[in-house]
XYZ file of C-alpha atoms in Angstrom:
531
model
C -64.354 163.303 133.876
C -61.386 163.394 131.608
C -64.004 165.267 129.534
C -65.329 167.654 132.094
C -61.480 168.888 133.021
C -60.974 169.779 129.692
C -64.191 171.376 129.123
C -62.835 173.536 132.244
C -59.420 174.394 130.978
C -60.630 175.318 128.337
C -62.598 178.531 128.679
C -60.091 179.334 131.041
C -57.743 179.567 128.435
C -60.619 181.770 126.602
C -61.114 183.864 128.950
C -57.238 184.481 129.696
C -57.331 185.122 125.415
C -59.700 187.301 126.208
C -58.225 189.459 128.607
C -54.316 189.935 126.529
C -57.014 191.518 123.924
C -58.341 194.447 125.898
C -54.913 195.054 127.318
C -53.695 195.393 123.945
C -56.797 197.662 122.661
C -56.240 199.599 125.784
C -52.745 200.464 124.811
C -53.269 201.488 121.532
C -55.657 203.916 122.288
C -53.200 205.431 124.606
C -51.337 205.851 122.224
C -53.176 206.800 119.196
C -54.219 209.666 121.618
C -50.688 210.613 122.609
C -50.185 211.316 119.861
C -53.122 213.266 119.191
C -52.515 215.546 122.415
C -48.683 216.082 120.541
C -49.694 216.978 117.368
C -52.133 219.437 119.203
C -49.542 220.313 121.069
C -47.755 221.356 118.413
C -50.090 223.195 116.462
C -50.562 225.445 119.387
C -46.853 225.841 120.142
C -46.588 227.030 116.165
C -50.106 228.876 116.389
C -48.593 230.728 120.076
C -45.308 231.602 118.050
C -46.476 233.037 114.656
C -48.290 234.983 116.686
C -45.015 236.154 118.882
C -44.104 238.378 116.243
C -47.043 240.818 115.315
C -47.767 240.915 118.527
C -44.486 242.501 120.068
C -45.587 244.295 116.464
C -48.482 245.436 118.047
C -47.257 246.910 121.302
C -43.657 248.741 119.159
C -47.009 250.145 117.490
C -48.398 251.493 120.172
C -45.249 252.723 121.763
C -44.345 254.359 118.579
C -47.952 256.461 118.090
C -47.248 258.422 121.502
C -43.939 259.078 121.059
C -44.467 260.685 117.506
C -46.986 262.891 119.832
C -44.805 263.741 122.537
C -42.224 264.562 119.806
C -44.634 266.812 118.076
C -46.068 267.952 122.059
C -41.317 268.984 122.089
C -40.921 270.740 118.993
C -44.737 272.856 119.337
C -42.465 274.079 123.091
C -39.706 274.628 121.229
C -41.181 276.578 118.607
C -43.525 278.851 120.865
C -40.439 279.369 123.401
C -38.197 281.051 120.443
C -38.485 284.389 121.843
C -36.468 287.428 121.152
C -36.992 290.819 121.915
C -39.784 293.089 122.911
C -40.985 296.153 120.493
C -41.718 299.391 121.002
C -45.497 297.792 122.412
C -44.142 295.914 125.222
C -45.271 292.838 122.740
C -42.547 289.849 123.125
C -41.460 288.617 119.218
C -40.706 285.625 118.344
C -36.811 284.646 117.164
C -36.710 283.025 113.196
C -32.895 282.239 114.435
C -33.978 280.340 117.524
C -36.378 278.089 115.622
C -35.316 274.018 115.312
C -34.409 271.916 111.881
C -34.211 268.663 114.027
C -34.625 267.784 117.432
C -34.878 264.349 119.077
C -35.151 263.145 122.576
C -36.491 259.539 124.698
C -39.418 258.227 126.561
C -39.125 256.386 129.011
C -35.126 256.546 129.438
C -32.103 256.741 127.368
C -31.267 253.475 125.793
C -34.255 252.028 127.772
C -37.776 252.099 125.784
C -38.789 254.715 122.755
C -37.913 258.403 121.284
C -38.681 260.533 118.721
C -36.881 262.140 116.099
C -38.301 265.413 114.340
C -37.682 267.390 111.381
C -39.070 270.789 110.835
C -39.869 272.647 107.252
C -41.278 276.060 107.623
C -42.953 277.460 104.835
C -44.268 281.380 104.356
C -46.825 279.570 102.446
C -49.188 276.619 104.039
C -48.062 273.210 103.397
C -51.220 271.321 104.108
C -52.083 269.185 102.065
C -48.952 269.068 100.224
C -46.780 266.595 99.255
C -43.018 265.658 99.330
C -42.060 267.028 96.206
C -43.247 270.959 96.604
C -41.468 270.860 100.663
C -38.855 269.795 99.311
C -39.091 272.960 96.824
C -40.681 275.422 99.026
C -38.523 274.708 102.530
C -36.642 277.768 103.410
C -33.151 277.333 104.656
C -32.942 276.323 108.139
C -29.900 275.423 110.364
C -29.547 273.505 113.885
C -28.011 276.943 116.234
C -28.548 278.888 113.191
C -32.463 279.064 112.866
C -34.564 280.022 109.905
C -32.866 282.471 106.622
C -35.570 285.091 106.663
C -35.916 285.311 102.132
C -35.606 287.798 100.008
C -38.389 288.174 98.077
C -37.046 290.197 95.462
C -37.460 293.370 96.750
C -34.997 293.429 100.032
C -37.749 292.663 102.030
C -36.714 289.776 104.043
C -39.985 287.576 104.766
C -40.156 285.468 107.670
C -42.053 281.893 107.940
C -45.713 282.019 108.692
C -45.826 277.859 108.872
C -43.993 274.876 109.829
C -44.499 271.327 108.556
C -43.888 269.138 112.111
C -42.733 265.578 110.801
C -41.722 263.333 113.769
C -40.824 259.558 114.068
C -41.360 257.073 117.144
C -38.334 254.726 117.131
C -38.942 251.974 118.735
C -36.639 249.170 119.855
C -35.580 246.684 117.141
C -37.757 243.204 117.327
C -35.604 240.116 116.825
C -35.653 238.531 113.446
C -37.330 242.440 111.704
C -36.399 245.503 110.274
C -35.654 248.286 112.479
C -38.146 250.314 110.884
C -41.215 247.687 111.337
C -43.221 248.994 114.467
C -41.782 252.359 114.222
C -44.984 254.888 113.582
C -44.492 259.368 112.125
C -46.863 261.644 112.788
C -47.144 264.711 111.549
C -48.836 268.290 111.472
C -48.777 272.234 110.960
C -48.156 275.302 113.080
C -49.293 278.478 111.777
C -47.711 281.043 113.536
C -49.133 284.097 115.403
C -48.588 287.089 113.262
C -48.593 290.079 113.617
C -49.357 291.754 111.302
C -50.656 295.051 112.717
C -49.193 298.779 112.118
C -50.108 299.717 115.885
C -46.934 299.601 117.847
C -47.374 303.771 117.257
C -45.158 306.820 115.842
C -44.316 309.889 116.609
C -45.186 313.573 116.425
C -43.727 315.960 115.820
C -43.929 319.968 115.800
C -42.632 322.833 114.255
C -41.721 321.776 111.353
C -40.067 318.261 112.604
C -37.708 319.667 114.638
C -40.046 319.077 118.150
C -41.546 314.949 119.621
C -44.369 315.312 121.640
C -43.394 313.703 125.016
C -44.996 313.304 127.807
C -43.956 313.889 130.590
C -45.118 310.627 132.691
C -46.799 307.819 131.963
C -49.739 309.017 134.701
C -52.921 310.302 134.069
C -52.924 313.792 134.438
C -49.396 314.293 133.087
C -49.033 316.984 130.533
C -47.182 317.103 127.749
C -43.759 319.060 126.963
C -41.976 319.259 123.409
C -38.264 317.627 122.620
C -36.049 318.236 120.060
C -36.254 315.116 117.544
C -32.603 314.401 117.857
C -33.422 313.779 121.693
C -36.231 311.853 120.909
C -35.584 308.208 122.597
C -37.537 307.596 125.161
C -39.861 305.276 123.036
C -41.941 304.242 126.424
C -42.815 308.155 126.430
C -42.728 309.372 122.801
C -45.025 306.621 120.186
C -48.640 307.308 120.260
C -51.058 305.837 118.533
C -53.975 306.980 117.077
C -56.268 303.919 116.858
C -59.983 303.624 115.312
C -61.648 304.855 117.984
C -60.075 308.151 116.999
C -58.172 308.381 120.299
C -54.213 309.922 120.536
C -52.341 307.098 122.472
C -49.541 307.100 124.148
C -48.923 303.476 122.602
C -47.039 302.032 126.017
C -50.231 302.693 128.127
C -52.500 301.115 125.283
C -51.664 297.350 125.413
C -52.252 294.412 126.810
C -55.733 294.622 126.067
C -55.970 298.259 128.422
C -57.351 301.085 127.201
C -54.321 303.232 127.891
C -54.115 306.667 128.352
C -55.634 308.911 125.988
C -54.534 312.947 124.659
C -57.448 314.734 126.318
C -59.310 318.042 126.138
C -61.039 320.695 128.148
C -63.348 319.054 131.152
C -65.834 321.293 130.254
C -66.717 322.482 127.137
C -66.240 326.729 126.230
C -62.769 326.467 128.342
C -60.417 328.537 127.285
C -56.900 327.954 125.706
C -55.373 324.974 128.342
C -52.771 322.299 128.578
C -53.474 319.006 126.812
C -53.127 316.451 129.816
C -52.934 312.923 129.815
C -55.852 311.023 131.165
C -57.601 307.395 131.377
C -59.122 306.391 127.952
C -62.937 306.036 128.249
C -65.341 303.526 127.088
C -65.526 303.143 123.691
C -69.888 304.300 123.885
C -69.201 306.325 126.716
C -70.674 309.714 125.572
C -68.422 311.922 127.288
C -65.147 310.588 126.038
C -65.898 313.889 122.904
C -62.799 315.314 124.432
C -60.710 312.714 123.321
C -61.864 312.602 119.959
C -59.392 313.323 117.760
C -60.470 313.640 114.175
C -57.235 314.461 111.578
C -58.661 317.613 108.906
C -54.394 318.828 107.732
C -55.535 319.765 112.692
C -56.438 317.673 114.782
C -59.734 319.166 115.452
C -61.935 317.559 118.388
C -65.002 316.653 118.559
C -68.131 318.781 120.466
C -69.663 317.845 123.295
C -72.527 316.274 121.474
C -70.268 314.042 119.670
C -72.890 313.925 116.281
C -72.779 317.639 115.358
C -69.240 317.216 114.187
C -65.609 318.815 114.872
C -65.610 321.392 117.280
C -63.892 324.639 117.610
C -60.750 322.977 119.735
C -57.575 322.131 118.259
C -54.861 321.004 119.344
C -51.994 323.431 119.556
C -48.885 324.480 119.964
C -48.889 326.416 122.738
C -48.768 330.186 122.732
C -44.964 331.359 121.587
C -45.186 328.772 120.883
C -42.192 328.201 123.356
C -40.807 324.997 122.135
C -37.970 324.666 124.504
C -40.376 325.547 128.168
C -43.576 324.985 126.277
C -46.442 322.598 126.720
C -48.907 320.859 123.970
C -52.160 322.674 124.506
C -55.660 322.611 123.160
C -57.719 325.863 122.126
C -60.377 327.541 120.212
C -58.873 328.217 117.186
C -55.657 326.155 115.865
C -52.779 327.045 115.345
C -49.380 325.238 114.638
C -48.672 321.965 112.869
C -48.258 318.374 114.496
C -47.471 315.688 112.030
C -47.582 311.946 112.608
C -45.950 309.533 111.230
C -47.163 306.774 109.877
C -47.005 304.334 111.947
C -48.704 306.955 114.305
C -52.042 304.906 112.959
C -54.842 305.542 110.303
C -57.338 305.445 112.565
C -60.658 304.212 111.450
C -60.126 304.610 107.468
C -60.148 301.950 105.862
C -63.208 300.071 103.193
C -65.886 301.467 105.625
C -65.266 305.354 104.820
C -63.897 304.955 101.490
C -60.831 305.621 102.031
C -57.816 303.677 100.707
C -55.281 303.039 103.362
C -51.679 302.472 102.541
C -50.242 299.649 104.309
C -46.282 300.198 104.121
C -48.009 304.293 105.217
C -49.634 303.201 107.639
C -51.989 306.254 108.161
C -51.664 307.507 104.821
C -54.594 307.351 102.407
C -55.048 307.390 98.300
C -55.293 311.473 97.583
C -56.035 313.824 94.714
C -53.620 315.734 95.236
C -54.180 319.199 96.408
C -58.272 318.775 95.858
C -57.059 318.996 92.219
C -58.403 316.804 89.915
C -55.922 317.339 87.034
C -53.357 317.145 88.602
C -50.193 314.572 86.901
C -49.736 312.697 89.866
C -51.679 311.299 93.145
C -50.233 310.549 96.058
C -50.643 309.412 99.629
C -51.494 311.328 102.207
C -51.914 311.251 106.091
C -55.949 309.817 106.141
C -58.942 312.414 107.045
C -60.875 310.817 109.898
C -64.138 312.167 110.528
C -65.143 310.983 114.402
C -68.847 311.019 114.454
C -68.440 307.395 112.316
C -70.730 309.064 109.515
C -68.024 310.397 106.372
C -69.614 312.725 105.908
C -67.079 315.392 106.977
C -64.473 313.917 104.658
C -62.892 315.458 101.521
C -64.433 314.287 98.842
C -60.811 313.862 97.350
C -59.901 311.335 100.170
C -63.017 309.142 99.196
C -62.480 306.668 96.917
C -64.687 304.183 95.573
C -64.662 300.664 94.602
C -66.089 297.230 95.328
C -64.129 294.252 97.118
C -64.846 290.606 95.112
C -67.714 288.701 96.839
C -67.761 286.149 99.227
C -65.747 282.834 99.028
C -63.299 284.936 95.602
C -60.284 286.515 95.785
C -60.258 289.120 93.461
C -63.010 291.381 91.338
C -61.546 292.078 88.117
C -63.314 294.808 85.447
C -63.805 297.306 87.513
C -63.300 301.461 87.928
C -61.624 303.023 90.906
C -63.459 306.699 90.940
C -63.656 310.098 93.362
C -67.277 311.949 92.865
C -65.687 315.554 92.139
C -66.505 317.622 94.368
C -68.687 315.736 96.723
C -70.931 316.533 93.454
C -73.342 314.141 92.076
C -72.269 310.694 90.641
C -72.495 312.055 87.078
C -69.480 314.232 88.220
C -67.802 310.742 89.017
C -64.247 310.907 87.605
C -62.024 307.317 87.214
C -58.577 306.468 87.702
C -56.298 306.359 85.326
C -52.861 304.002 85.058
C -50.261 305.058 83.235
C -49.513 303.937 79.053
C -46.269 301.217 78.929
C -43.931 302.474 78.719
C -44.650 306.318 79.744
C -43.696 307.109 83.181
C -45.777 304.948 85.440
C -47.801 307.807 87.114
C -51.650 307.905 87.957
C -54.120 310.168 87.295
C -57.896 310.898 86.901
C -59.890 311.618 83.820
C -63.364 311.546 82.880
C -64.186 308.399 82.843
C -64.612 306.451 79.307
C -64.411 302.762 79.364
C -61.021 302.628 78.056
C -58.863 299.888 79.232
C -56.160 301.909 81.967
C -58.987 302.635 83.411
C -59.306 298.739 84.428
C -58.292 297.659 87.648
C -58.292 294.426 89.955
C -59.464 294.327 93.004
C -57.165 291.471 95.399
C -57.756 290.692 98.653
C -56.523 287.519 100.352
C -55.308 284.782 98.513
C -54.214 282.525 101.359
C -50.303 284.355 100.216
C -49.941 287.426 101.813
C -47.647 288.278 99.296
C -49.799 287.924 96.610
C -52.566 289.625 98.641
C -54.516 292.885 99.107
C -52.956 294.577 95.845
C -54.790 296.444 92.929
C -53.866 295.965 89.631
C -54.004 297.738 86.710
C -54.864 296.602 82.837
C -50.710 295.905 81.805
C -50.659 293.680 85.328
C -48.779 296.054 87.410
C -49.275 296.728 91.200
C -50.721 300.447 92.228
C -47.591 301.123 94.228
C -46.534 303.665 97.451
C -42.788 305.198 95.601
C -41.284 306.649 98.369
C -38.510 307.181 95.887
C -39.895 310.019 94.396
C -41.734 311.770 96.553
C -43.725 315.027 96.405
C -42.471 317.286 98.827
C -44.663 320.438 99.236
C -44.322 322.029 103.316
C -41.232 320.043 104.216
C -42.865 316.673 104.318
C -42.076 313.970 102.116
C -44.866 312.009 100.771
C -45.011 308.819 98.134
C -46.743 309.520 94.974
C -48.815 306.630 94.105
C -47.660 305.259 90.541
C -47.540 301.133 88.885
C -44.804 299.318 89.311
C -44.151 294.893 88.242
C -45.650 293.072 91.429
C -43.425 291.785 93.702
C -45.032 290.709 97.066
C -43.755 293.979 98.917
C -45.417 296.091 101.722
C -45.704 299.383 99.380
C -48.018 297.441 97.203
C -50.872 296.659 99.729
C -53.665 298.661 100.235
C -56.725 298.089 103.261
C -54.793 295.342 104.608
C -56.217 294.106 107.876
C -54.130 295.865 110.310
C -55.016 292.418 112.578
C -52.928 290.077 114.814
C -53.259 286.226 113.820
C -53.681 283.499 116.362
C -51.484 281.036 115.982
C -52.916 277.338 114.645
C -51.820 273.720 115.648
C -53.618 270.746 113.405
C -53.655 269.072 110.409
C -52.639 266.180 111.680
C -51.986 263.046 109.884
C -50.032 259.560 110.096
C -47.854 259.676 107.088
C -45.913 256.615 105.894
C -42.785 258.890 103.717
């Protein structure tokens, strides 16, 4: 009995010992699991903390890039509203003194979020793709409140900016533990100004050797045109005229913003006797009944035949009977009497390369001319451009048809060419070559038989990307063809500039057959920059 009891006790003790062992293993397992969880928590916390800074930076970066974009748009708005006075054609001109140099603003409200800081630099050359060193060396002077200072080009002509380089920095709230610049982003863009290079604002039409100007009685259809003493010609809305490429003489103030305007109009019926010239609505350029609004300058303002292709008619603008300038009206009549001398600002009509004429840009409305039609004359001049309203050019005088070649596509200059006229409209064998003066001689230009000599070689320069160096004729010594108004030829009481060569200086006197076009504005060359 004692043996059996001992065996039972032994089994009970062993069971108790096993239960204790199981409890110890469970505890160890729990502790081990807790250590693993704690370790994972530390790792996860570390990962979370390590990603907080990049996440904050990314959020700031997203905000600041939009802030930089806002800065670009804000600057663009200020540039486009920097308006000045209206010109004689009624167009609003930009005011360089109102252009901003630096500016800033907030995006989410003052002191609560992101902002932008903008720097603006102005140039006469395109800054696209240029580095900071180039921009620093070529930017124009600018002061907030005073704007941009036009740059002298060496001839007394002040050049205004044609490009703006805009650099906008988006600025966000400084992140804890990071430099203030971390997360800020910078954008740059280039704005090309809308430039009106047109010389077509209008000019005066003088009569009686400059004593009177033509003055529209009113700016309405049917208005007559009277004379006013030149000294009292101050009503530019009624006294400035434009000779357009469609051979019309228009009252400038009525021909703007796309309007055809009012034109000086001849007889309503072909063959009518002398009558007052009237202002009438300009007809469409393809209207066959526009014949009485077409005028060709051939030393007089000649009208066109009813069949336009047949050339000039016998009608001319005339000073009227008497003429009684104090009370009279401008008239159209069969036969020409009296003269009307247009200032260069009236325009060149259709003259240009297509009519084999070379138009002075400074004296727009005047072209290179063989003086007095004498091929042996000792100097050449610029003279009112001759016109042929048939559009064929066959009615132009030979001394206004100067032949040269423009540079081919993709090139901005063509060297080693001759500029010729065909004396008397004879045969090409009768060509004469335009010739520059020798070094040190009086810089007048003349015509001579073509010999192939160096002084008969010219370089034609078209658009180079820089207006100062564009639309030139350069001679064999590197001098530029120039309309020299300081030494004029005065044959009939009116001064005409001599054509000479001079050191190239970018002035308008040295530009020839330059397009009279409006260059539209552009906003582009967007880049994210780090400098």
